[in-house]
Amino acid sequence: MDRPTLTDAERAKTLRETILHHDRLYYVEARPAISDVEYDRLWSELEQLERAHPELITPDSPTQRVSGDPISGFEKVRHDPPMRSLDKTYERGELLQFDAFLRDKLPDAVWDYTVEPKVDGLSLSLLYRDGVLVRAATRGNGEVGDDITANVKTIRSIPLRIPTEATLVEVRGEIYMTREGFVELNHREEEAGREPFANPRNAAAGSIKLLDPREVAQRPLDAVLYGVGALSGVSFTTHTAMLRALAEWGFKTPPWQRLCMDINQVLLAIDELGSRRHTFPFEIDGAVIKVNQRTLYASLGSTAHAPRFARAYKYAPEIAETRLNGITIQVGRTGVLTPVAELEPVQLAGSVISRATLHNADMIEAKDFRIGDSVLISKHGDVIPAVDAVVMEKRPPEATPYVFPNVCPVCGEPAVKLNDEVATRCVNPDCPAQRVGRLELFVSRNALDISAIGGRMAEALVQAGLVIRPLDLFSLQSEALATFKLISEDGSERRFGKKAEDVAQALAHAAELPLHRWITALGIPGIGETAARTLAALFPSFSAMKETTLIEKIIAFYEATDRKLERTDDRDLFTGEIIARAEALAPYGVIQRDDPSRNIRDRYLLTVKPEMARSLYRFITSPYAEDLFTRLAELHIDPKPELPQANGSALAGQSFVITGTLTQPREHFEALIRQQGGSVQNSVSKKTTYLLIGENPGGSKYTKAQALGTPLLTEAAFMEMIHGASQPSSSVVAAPQTPPPPKKPAAPSKPKAPAPTEYIQETLF
Ligand code: AMP
Ligand code: ZN
């Protein structure tokens, strides 16, 4: 291939710039200057040039908007500064308080306010280095989000390059799906036999998380930008000046803004915006009020949740009237019977509503919903449709009160209310609906991620009696699965066929998944994904959960600290006991020693909450779990926890020797050290960084370490080290001169028997 001549390179550059310029005119400013044919000609010339000379391709070339292969997941990125939310209010009075609060905080300052729409989409962060878009991320939890660069590049209104001298610019805003695009997309989805999206926000969220950028490019996504994060080489004194700069750089900024001199003008502006709320191409769920002077932001600061310079004002939800055509009952994984309102389809705040949950029998009774009634519906949180009230004047004379079923509509067994619950439950553990529910959770994405068994397949497998308990999946023969016939709603039959292979693969993969995914998959009451992660950190493996001592200790710890508050007389004695227990838990990484000025309970904040511990205890001591442990052992599946802070290099270059008895087998610690980049030796030498020391340490290793001045590390200090700090705080490293601290494990008092096993629990497992 001939080398690109200078003119090729120049030509490519000109073409890139010309196309990006026209993209901006078309997608951002909606005033195209050339015809489609002319645009296409520019485009194909650039493509040809780049094909002949791939070295001319730059990351900001318009041809690179849709590039790259599907990925298997998103990388995590850390936000600095964090992406905070907004404090919200529904009351005008609270805005006056906001103003008063600011004047109190800033007695000498003068400022004005801006009002702009609160776009109901997904928070977005765009990072430009030397003017080139290098990273796009979701907000995630505010501290850590997902890297969605490839997907975001497909949004044509987002500039790939911005004309700035600044070395670093982080622009923040919102990705949304246009109302129009949403309706079209849902139409397509329905035709393809898929579930339509509930609203534009969900559709945007679902689209931006697609793993194939080519698919994302087909989705009608757009973005509006209204803020900045990290900046280097540029700064702004006011919000309005910042928005102007964003617009100059080629971003879509809020299409409506008002600058207000005082809070009264703000109130007028939010009224004006309220009357226009449906005129925007995106859904809005409120107004955002910001102090215009950015120079005041630093002294105002922020809470963990939101900055103090802004407030969101949410508009009252909109209401529609329609007819309640019927009430159907859904039975979930835990046997709960959920009544669903079947409504005459009606347009409400941007989408068509035909169903809404009625929550439970009490709610139907309290609001006296009767079939045939005219009802008022709204969207709660502007998203979830809810039936609020009956229009009594319009009640048909023949309408009778709704009688909530006392049998499960799926299995026909009794459905009852337990204890003080509002829910009515089917208490038949063999209920097919519950089996399906459990299987669905088991195969769901955050659990074992066996997508081929989604929805209809789960139901069919249970119906056919092939899967009773989720683990039955593992003993299903591929053949049985391949020839399994799935009957669709229209009555046509189709074989599971090749998908059986996908299942086999997913199962093999599931066996290797970390412990928290398995704990999530079990659907233990009150233990979702987050709790599962916390709990998984306590055990070296799934089978190790059979050993209940640690959980018992945690339960006992909470009971002790609870009692403490009432007993002042023997408080000191009691406090000592709590400390001993807490220290005994420290090696497991479940204790966070907090600010010593706080009270003892707070100081030893456990990451494992009492309800979690109790629920896990009930589960692992249930007959269901016993069966589970046995079957997993037969299948040779024993999931292990993912290592804390798996950066893999916390101990890089460090060499450890282990001596004495630790709270877990030595292999466990060896694995931890290796996975964090450290090494383990059998004897102490000059090269040894630390001697990890347990109870009854071996004499020779200890003496040698003393002689060489090798630092000693208790198990607690070690755990602290790999959990975060790369250096243990000096207080927890035993000085080499002192003999190993006598570590007497606190004798745990027998925990009170957990509350009498609840009925639900038994029926569940
Ligand atoms: P919420 O997600 O309801 O807690 O509201 C906070 C979010 O509103 C922020 O994180 C932004 O993503 C979003 N938002 C939408 N429009 C704006 C705007 N004009 N200014 C600031 N934030 C906005
Ligand atoms: Zn049932």
CSV table of C-alpha atoms in Angstrom, one decimal, residues 74-469:
chain,number,residue,atom,x,y,z
A,74,PHE,CA,-19.1,-2.3,31.2
A,75,GLU,CA,-16.0,-1.2,32.9
A,76,LYS,CA,-16.3,0.8,36.1
A,77,VAL,CA,-15.2,4.4,36.3
A,78,ARG,CA,-14.8,6.6,39.3
A,79,HIS,CA,-16.3,10.1,39.3
A,80,ASP,CA,-14.2,12.9,40.6
A,81,PRO,CA,-16.0,15.0,41.8
A,82,PRO,CA,-18.8,12.6,42.5
A,83,MET,CA,-22.1,13.0,40.5
A,84,ARG,CA,-24.6,14.1,43.1
A,85,SER,CA,-28.3,14.0,42.9
A,86,LEU,CA,-30.6,17.0,43.7
A,87,ASP,CA,-32.6,17.8,46.8
A,88,LYS,CA,-36.3,17.8,45.8
A,89,THR,CA,-39.4,19.6,46.9
A,90,TYR,CA,-43.0,19.6,45.9
A,91,GLU,CA,-43.9,22.7,47.8
A,92,ARG,CA,-43.5,26.3,46.7
A,93,GLY,CA,-43.1,27.2,50.4
A,94,GLU,CA,-40.0,25.1,50.6
A,95,LEU,CA,-38.4,27.1,47.8
A,96,LEU,CA,-38.9,30.2,50.0
A,97,GLN,CA,-37.1,28.3,52.7
A,98,PHE,CA,-34.4,27.4,50.3
A,99,ASP,CA,-33.9,31.1,49.5
A,100,ALA,CA,-34.0,32.0,53.3
A,101,PHE,CA,-31.4,29.3,54.0
A,102,LEU,CA,-29.1,30.7,51.3
A,103,ARG,CA,-29.4,34.2,52.6
A,104,ASP,CA,-28.6,33.0,56.0
A,105,LYS,CA,-25.5,31.2,54.8
A,106,LEU,CA,-24.3,34.0,52.6
A,107,PRO,CA,-25.3,37.2,54.4
A,108,ASP,CA,-23.0,39.4,52.3
A,109,ALA,CA,-23.4,37.8,48.9
A,110,VAL,CA,-25.6,38.9,46.0
A,111,TRP,CA,-26.8,36.3,43.4
A,112,ASP,CA,-29.5,35.5,41.0
A,113,TYR,CA,-31.2,32.2,40.1
A,114,THR,CA,-31.6,30.2,37.0
A,115,VAL,CA,-34.5,27.9,36.3
A,116,GLU,CA,-34.4,25.1,33.7
A,117,PRO,CA,-36.3,21.9,33.0
A,118,LYS,CA,-35.5,18.8,35.0
A,119,VAL,CA,-34.9,16.3,32.2
A,120,ASP,CA,-36.2,12.9,33.0
A,121,GLY,CA,-33.5,10.7,31.6
A,122,LEU,CA,-30.2,9.2,32.8
A,123,SER,CA,-27.3,11.2,34.1
A,124,LEU,CA,-24.3,11.3,31.8
A,125,SER,CA,-20.7,12.4,32.2
A,126,LEU,CA,-18.6,13.2,29.2
A,127,LEU,CA,-14.9,13.6,29.5
A,128,TYR,CA,-12.8,15.6,26.9
A,129,ARG,CA,-9.1,15.5,27.0
A,130,ASP,CA,-7.5,18.2,24.8
A,131,GLY,CA,-10.9,18.6,23.3
A,132,VAL,CA,-11.4,15.0,22.3
A,133,LEU,CA,-14.2,12.8,23.8
A,134,VAL,CA,-12.3,10.1,25.6
A,135,ARG,CA,-14.9,8.7,28.0
A,136,ALA,CA,-18.6,8.7,28.7
A,137,ALA,CA,-20.1,7.3,31.9
A,138,THR,CA,-23.3,6.7,33.7
A,139,ARG,CA,-23.8,8.1,37.2
A,140,GLY,CA,-24.1,4.7,38.8
A,141,ASN,CA,-24.1,5.3,42.5
A,142,GLY,CA,-22.6,8.7,42.1
A,143,GLU,CA,-19.1,7.6,43.0
A,144,VAL,CA,-18.7,4.8,40.5
A,145,GLY,CA,-20.5,4.5,37.2
A,146,ASP,CA,-20.3,2.4,34.0
A,147,ASP,CA,-18.1,3.3,31.1
A,148,ILE,CA,-20.5,3.6,28.1
A,149,THR,CA,-18.2,5.5,25.7
A,150,ALA,CA,-18.8,3.3,22.7
A,151,ASN,CA,-22.6,3.6,23.1
A,152,VAL,CA,-22.6,7.3,23.8
A,153,LYS,CA,-20.5,8.0,20.7
A,154,THR,CA,-23.5,6.7,18.6
A,155,ILE,CA,-25.5,9.7,19.8
A,156,ARG,CA,-25.0,12.1,16.9
A,157,SER,CA,-25.7,15.3,18.8
A,158,ILE,CA,-22.7,14.7,21.1
A,159,PRO,CA,-19.6,16.3,19.7
A,160,LEU,CA,-16.6,13.9,19.4
A,161,ARG,CA,-14.3,16.9,19.5
A,162,ILE,CA,-14.9,20.4,21.1
A,163,PRO,CA,-13.1,23.6,20.2
A,164,THR,CA,-11.3,24.4,23.4
A,165,GLU,CA,-7.8,25.0,24.7
A,166,ALA,CA,-8.7,23.4,28.0
A,167,THR,CA,-6.8,20.2,28.7
A,168,LEU,CA,-9.6,18.6,30.6
A,169,VAL,CA,-13.4,19.2,30.4
A,170,GLU,CA,-16.0,17.0,32.0
A,171,VAL,CA,-19.5,17.9,30.8
A,172,ARG,CA,-22.5,16.5,32.6
A,173,GLY,CA,-26.1,16.2,31.5
A,174,GLU,CA,-28.8,13.7,30.7
A,175,ILE,CA,-29.4,11.1,28.0
A,176,TYR,CA,-33.0,10.8,27.0
A,177,MET,CA,-35.2,9.2,24.4
A,178,THR,CA,-37.5,11.5,22.5
A,179,ARG,CA,-41.2,11.0,23.1
A,180,GLU,CA,-41.6,10.5,19.4
A,181,GLY,CA,-38.7,8.0,19.2
A,182,PHE,CA,-40.1,6.2,22.2
A,183,VAL,CA,-43.5,5.6,20.6
A,184,GLU,CA,-41.8,4.3,17.4
A,185,LEU,CA,-39.4,2.0,19.3
A,186,ASN,CA,-42.2,0.5,21.3
A,187,HIS,CA,-44.1,-0.1,18.1
A,188,ARG,CA,-41.1,-2.0,16.8
A,189,GLU,CA,-40.6,-3.9,20.0
A,190,GLU,CA,-44.2,-5.0,20.0
A,191,GLU,CA,-44.1,-6.2,16.4
A,192,ALA,CA,-41.0,-8.2,17.2
A,193,GLY,CA,-43.0,-9.9,20.0
A,194,ARG,CA,-41.1,-8.2,22.8
A,195,GLU,CA,-42.3,-6.4,25.9
A,196,PRO,CA,-42.7,-2.7,25.2
A,197,PHE,CA,-40.9,-0.2,27.5
A,198,ALA,CA,-42.9,1.4,30.2
A,199,ASN,CA,-41.7,5.0,29.5
A,200,PRO,CA,-39.1,6.9,27.6
A,201,ARG,CA,-36.8,6.9,30.6
A,202,ASN,CA,-36.8,3.1,30.9
A,203,ALA,CA,-36.3,2.8,27.2
A,204,ALA,CA,-33.3,5.1,27.3
A,205,ALA,CA,-31.8,3.2,30.2
A,206,GLY,CA,-32.4,-0.1,28.4
A,207,SER,CA,-30.9,1.2,25.2
A,208,ILE,CA,-27.7,2.7,26.7
A,209,LYS,CA,-26.9,-0.5,28.4
A,210,LEU,CA,-27.1,-2.6,25.3
A,211,LEU,CA,-23.8,-4.4,24.7
A,212,ASP,CA,-23.7,-3.8,21.0
A,213,PRO,CA,-23.0,-0.2,19.9
A,214,ARG,CA,-24.5,-1.0,16.5
A,215,GLU,CA,-27.9,-1.8,18.2
A,216,VAL,CA,-27.6,1.4,20.3
A,217,ALA,CA,-27.1,3.4,17.2
A,218,GLN,CA,-30.6,2.2,16.1
A,219,ARG,CA,-32.2,3.7,19.2
A,220,PRO,CA,-33.6,7.2,19.2
A,221,LEU,CA,-31.3,8.6,21.9
A,222,ASP,CA,-30.3,12.2,22.4
A,223,ALA,CA,-28.6,14.2,25.2
A,224,VAL,CA,-28.9,17.5,26.8
A,225,LEU,CA,-26.0,18.9,28.8
A,226,TYR,CA,-26.3,21.4,31.7
A,227,GLY,CA,-23.3,21.1,33.9
A,228,VAL,CA,-19.6,20.5,34.3
A,229,GLY,CA,-17.5,18.3,36.6
A,230,ALA,CA,-13.7,18.2,36.4
A,231,LEU,CA,-12.2,21.1,34.6
A,232,SER,CA,-8.6,22.0,33.9
A,233,GLY,CA,-7.6,25.1,31.9
A,234,VAL,CA,-11.0,26.7,31.9
A,235,SER,CA,-13.5,28.0,34.5
A,236,PHE,CA,-16.8,29.8,34.6
A,237,THR,CA,-18.1,32.4,37.0
A,238,THR,CA,-21.8,31.8,36.3
A,239,HIS,CA,-24.1,29.0,35.3
A,240,THR,CA,-25.4,31.0,32.4
A,241,ALA,CA,-21.9,31.6,31.1
A,242,MET,CA,-21.1,27.9,31.4
A,243,LEU,CA,-24.3,27.0,29.4
A,244,ARG,CA,-23.3,29.5,26.8
A,245,ALA,CA,-19.8,27.9,26.5
A,246,LEU,CA,-21.4,24.4,26.3
A,247,ALA,CA,-23.6,25.7,23.4
A,248,GLU,CA,-20.6,27.2,21.7
A,249,TRP,CA,-18.7,23.9,22.0
A,250,GLY,CA,-21.6,22.3,20.1
A,251,PHE,CA,-23.7,20.7,22.9
A,252,LYS,CA,-27.4,20.6,23.2
A,253,THR,CA,-28.2,22.7,26.3
A,254,PRO,CA,-31.6,23.1,28.0
A,255,PRO,CA,-33.9,24.5,25.3
A,256,TRP,CA,-35.6,26.7,27.9
A,257,GLN,CA,-34.0,28.7,30.7
A,258,ARG,CA,-34.9,31.7,32.8
A,259,LEU,CA,-32.6,34.0,34.7
A,260,CYS,CA,-34.4,35.3,37.8
A,261,MET,CA,-33.4,38.1,40.1
A,262,ASP,CA,-35.2,36.7,43.2
A,263,ILE,CA,-37.2,33.8,44.4
A,264,ASN,CA,-40.5,35.4,43.4
A,265,GLN,CA,-39.4,35.4,39.8
A,266,VAL,CA,-38.3,31.8,40.3
A,267,LEU,CA,-41.9,30.9,41.3
A,268,LEU,CA,-43.2,32.6,38.2
A,269,ALA,CA,-40.7,30.8,36.1
A,270,ILE,CA,-41.6,27.4,37.4
A,271,ASP,CA,-45.3,28.1,36.7
A,272,GLU,CA,-44.4,29.1,33.1
A,273,LEU,CA,-42.3,25.9,32.7
A,274,GLY,CA,-45.1,23.9,34.2
A,275,SER,CA,-47.5,25.1,31.5
A,276,ARG,CA,-45.0,24.1,28.9
A,277,ARG,CA,-44.0,20.8,30.3
A,278,HIS,CA,-45.3,18.7,27.4
A,279,THR,CA,-43.9,20.9,24.7
A,280,PHE,CA,-40.3,19.5,25.0
A,281,PRO,CA,-39.0,16.6,23.0
A,282,PHE,CA,-38.1,14.9,26.3
A,283,GLU,CA,-40.2,14.2,29.4
A,284,ILE,CA,-39.6,16.5,32.3
A,285,ASP,CA,-40.4,15.8,35.8
A,286,GLY,CA,-39.8,19.2,37.3
A,287,ALA,CA,-37.8,22.4,37.3
A,288,VAL,CA,-34.2,22.8,38.5
A,289,ILE,CA,-33.4,26.0,40.4
A,290,LYS,CA,-29.7,26.9,40.7
A,291,VAL,CA,-27.8,29.7,42.1
A,292,ASN,CA,-26.3,31.4,39.0
A,293,GLN,CA,-23.0,32.5,40.6
A,294,ARG,CA,-20.7,29.5,40.5
A,295,THR,CA,-18.2,31.4,42.7
A,296,LEU,CA,-20.5,30.8,45.6
A,297,TYR,CA,-20.7,27.0,45.2
A,298,ALA,CA,-17.6,26.2,47.2
A,299,SER,CA,-18.7,28.0,50.3
A,300,LEU,CA,-22.2,26.5,50.0
A,301,GLY,CA,-20.8,23.0,49.8
A,302,SER,CA,-22.9,19.9,49.5
A,303,THR,CA,-24.5,17.1,51.5
A,304,ALA,CA,-23.5,13.5,50.7
A,305,HIS,CA,-26.6,13.4,48.5
A,306,ALA,CA,-26.8,16.8,46.8
A,307,PRO,CA,-25.2,20.2,46.2
A,308,ARG,CA,-26.6,23.1,48.3
A,309,PHE,CA,-26.7,25.5,45.5
A,310,ALA,CA,-29.6,23.8,43.7
A,311,ARG,CA,-33.1,22.5,44.2
A,312,ALA,CA,-35.4,20.4,42.1
A,313,TYR,CA,-39.1,21.4,42.2
A,314,LYS,CA,-41.3,18.5,41.2
A,315,TYR,CA,-44.6,19.1,39.5
A,316,ALA,CA,-47.7,17.5,40.9
A,317,PRO,CA,-48.4,14.3,39.1
A,318,GLU,CA,-50.9,14.4,36.3
A,319,ILE,CA,-54.2,12.6,36.6
A,320,ALA,CA,-56.3,10.8,34.1
A,321,GLU,CA,-59.8,9.2,34.4
A,322,THR,CA,-60.5,5.7,33.0
A,323,ARG,CA,-62.6,2.6,33.6
A,324,LEU,CA,-61.6,-0.3,35.8
A,325,ASN,CA,-62.4,-3.2,33.5
A,326,GLY,CA,-61.3,-6.0,35.8
A,327,ILE,CA,-58.9,-7.1,38.5
A,328,THR,CA,-56.5,-10.0,37.9
A,329,ILE,CA,-54.2,-11.7,40.4
A,330,GLN,CA,-50.5,-12.4,39.9
A,331,VAL,CA,-48.7,-14.9,42.1
A,332,GLY,CA,-45.0,-14.1,42.8
A,333,ARG,CA,-42.0,-16.0,43.9
A,334,THR,CA,-42.8,-15.7,47.6
A,335,GLY,CA,-46.5,-16.6,47.0
A,336,VAL,CA,-47.8,-13.1,47.4
A,337,LEU,CA,-51.0,-12.5,45.5
A,338,THR,CA,-50.8,-9.1,43.8
A,339,PRO,CA,-54.0,-7.7,42.4
A,340,VAL,CA,-53.6,-5.8,39.1
A,341,ALA,CA,-56.1,-3.3,37.7
A,342,GLU,CA,-57.0,-4.0,34.1
A,343,LEU,CA,-57.8,-0.5,32.8
A,344,GLU,CA,-59.4,0.9,29.7
A,345,PRO,CA,-56.2,2.1,28.0
A,346,VAL,CA,-55.7,5.8,28.5
A,347,GLN,CA,-53.0,8.4,27.7
A,348,LEU,CA,-51.3,9.7,30.8
A,349,ALA,CA,-48.2,12.0,30.9
A,350,GLY,CA,-46.7,10.7,27.8
A,351,SER,CA,-47.6,7.0,27.8
A,352,VAL,CA,-50.6,4.7,27.4
A,353,ILE,CA,-51.7,3.0,30.6
A,354,SER,CA,-53.7,-0.2,30.7
A,355,ARG,CA,-52.6,-1.9,33.9
A,356,ALA,CA,-51.6,-0.7,37.3
A,357,THR,CA,-50.9,-2.6,40.5
A,358,LEU,CA,-53.5,-2.4,43.3
A,359,HIS,CA,-50.9,-3.7,45.8
A,360,ASN,CA,-53.1,-5.8,48.1
A,361,ALA,CA,-56.5,-6.7,49.4
A,362,ASP,CA,-56.5,-3.9,52.1
A,363,MET,CA,-55.9,-1.3,49.5
A,364,ILE,CA,-58.8,-2.5,47.4
A,365,GLU,CA,-61.1,-2.5,50.4
A,366,ALA,CA,-59.9,0.9,51.7
A,367,LYS,CA,-60.4,2.6,48.4
A,368,ASP,CA,-63.5,0.5,47.6
A,369,PHE,CA,-62.5,-0.3,44.0
A,370,ARG,CA,-65.2,-2.1,42.2
A,371,ILE,CA,-65.1,-3.6,38.7
A,372,GLY,CA,-66.9,-1.2,36.3
A,373,ASP,CA,-65.9,1.9,38.4
A,374,SER,CA,-64.5,5.1,36.9
A,375,VAL,CA,-61.2,5.6,38.5
A,376,LEU,CA,-58.5,8.3,38.7
A,377,ILE,CA,-55.0,7.3,37.8
A,378,SER,CA,-51.6,9.1,38.1
A,379,LYS,CA,-48.0,8.2,37.8
A,380,HIS,CA,-46.2,8.0,41.1
A,381,GLY,CA,-42.7,9.5,40.8
A,382,ASP,CA,-43.9,10.4,37.3
A,383,VAL,CA,-43.2,6.8,36.3
A,384,ILE,CA,-45.3,4.1,38.0
A,385,PRO,CA,-49.0,4.2,37.2
A,386,ALA,CA,-51.2,4.0,40.2
A,387,VAL,CA,-54.9,3.9,40.7
A,388,ASP,CA,-55.7,6.6,43.2
A,389,ALA,CA,-59.5,6.9,43.7
A,390,VAL,CA,-63.0,6.0,42.5
A,391,VAL,CA,-65.2,8.7,41.0
A,392,MET,CA,-68.2,7.8,43.2
A,393,GLU,CA,-70.8,9.8,41.2
A,394,LYS,CA,-70.1,7.6,38.2
A,395,ARG,CA,-70.4,4.2,40.0
A,396,PRO,CA,-72.7,1.9,38.0
A,397,PRO,CA,-75.6,0.7,40.2
A,398,GLU,CA,-74.8,-2.9,39.7
A,399,ALA,CA,-71.1,-2.6,40.9
A,400,THR,CA,-70.5,-4.9,43.9
A,401,PRO,CA,-67.5,-4.8,46.3
A,402,TYR,CA,-64.6,-6.8,45.1
A,403,VAL,CA,-64.1,-10.1,46.9
A,404,PHE,CA,-60.4,-11.0,47.2
A,405,PRO,CA,-59.8,-14.6,46.4
A,406,ASN,CA,-59.1,-17.0,49.3
A,407,VAL,CA,-57.5,-19.5,47.0
A,408,CYS,CA,-54.4,-19.2,44.8
A,409,PRO,CA,-55.6,-18.7,41.2
A,410,VAL,CA,-52.6,-20.7,40.0
A,411,CYS,CA,-52.6,-23.8,42.2
A,412,GLY,CA,-56.0,-23.6,43.9
A,413,GLU,CA,-54.6,-24.1,47.4
A,414,PRO,CA,-55.7,-21.7,50.2
A,415,ALA,CA,-54.4,-18.2,50.1
A,416,VAL,CA,-54.1,-16.5,53.5
A,417,LYS,CA,-52.9,-13.5,55.4
A,418,LEU,CA,-50.0,-14.3,57.8
A,419,ASN,CA,-49.3,-12.6,61.1
A,420,ASP,CA,-49.5,-8.9,60.5
A,421,GLU,CA,-48.8,-8.9,56.9
A,422,VAL,CA,-50.9,-6.9,54.4
A,423,ALA,CA,-50.1,-9.4,51.7
A,424,THR,CA,-52.2,-12.5,51.0
A,425,ARG,CA,-50.0,-15.4,50.3
A,426,CYS,CA,-50.4,-18.8,48.6
A,427,VAL,CA,-48.7,-21.0,51.2
A,428,ASN,CA,-48.3,-24.0,49.0
A,429,PRO,CA,-44.5,-24.4,48.5
A,430,ASP,CA,-45.3,-26.6,45.5
A,431,CYS,CA,-47.3,-23.9,43.8
A,432,PRO,CA,-46.1,-23.7,40.2
A,433,ALA,CA,-46.2,-19.9,40.3
A,434,GLN,CA,-43.7,-19.8,43.1
A,435,ARG,CA,-41.6,-22.4,41.5
A,436,VAL,CA,-41.5,-20.4,38.4
A,437,GLY,CA,-40.7,-17.3,40.4
A,438,ARG,CA,-37.8,-19.0,42.2
A,439,LEU,CA,-36.5,-20.3,39.0
A,440,GLU,CA,-36.7,-16.9,37.4
A,441,LEU,CA,-34.8,-15.3,40.2
A,442,PHE,CA,-32.2,-18.1,40.1
A,443,VAL,CA,-31.5,-17.5,36.3
A,444,SER,CA,-31.8,-13.7,36.5
A,445,ARG,CA,-29.0,-11.4,35.4
A,446,ASN,CA,-27.7,-10.5,38.9
A,447,ALA,CA,-28.0,-14.1,40.0
A,448,LEU,CA,-26.7,-16.8,37.8
A,449,ASP,CA,-27.5,-15.2,34.5
A,450,ILE,CA,-28.8,-18.0,32.5
A,451,SER,CA,-30.7,-15.9,30.0
A,452,ALA,CA,-32.0,-18.8,27.8
A,453,ILE,CA,-34.3,-19.8,30.7
A,454,GLY,CA,-36.0,-16.4,30.9
A,455,GLY,CA,-39.8,-15.9,31.3
A,456,ARG,CA,-41.8,-18.3,29.2
A,457,MET,CA,-39.2,-21.0,29.3
A,458,ALA,CA,-39.1,-21.0,33.1
A,459,GLU,CA,-42.8,-21.4,33.2
A,460,ALA,CA,-42.8,-24.2,30.6
A,461,LEU,CA,-40.1,-26.1,32.4
A,462,VAL,CA,-42.0,-26.0,35.7
A,463,GLN,CA,-45.3,-26.8,34.0
A,464,ALA,CA,-43.7,-29.9,32.4
A,465,GLY,CA,-42.4,-31.0,35.8
A,466,LEU,CA,-38.8,-30.9,34.5
A,467,VAL,CA,-37.7,-28.3,37.1
A,468,ILE,CA,-39.1,-28.3,40.6
A,469,ARG,CA,-36.2,-26.7,42.4
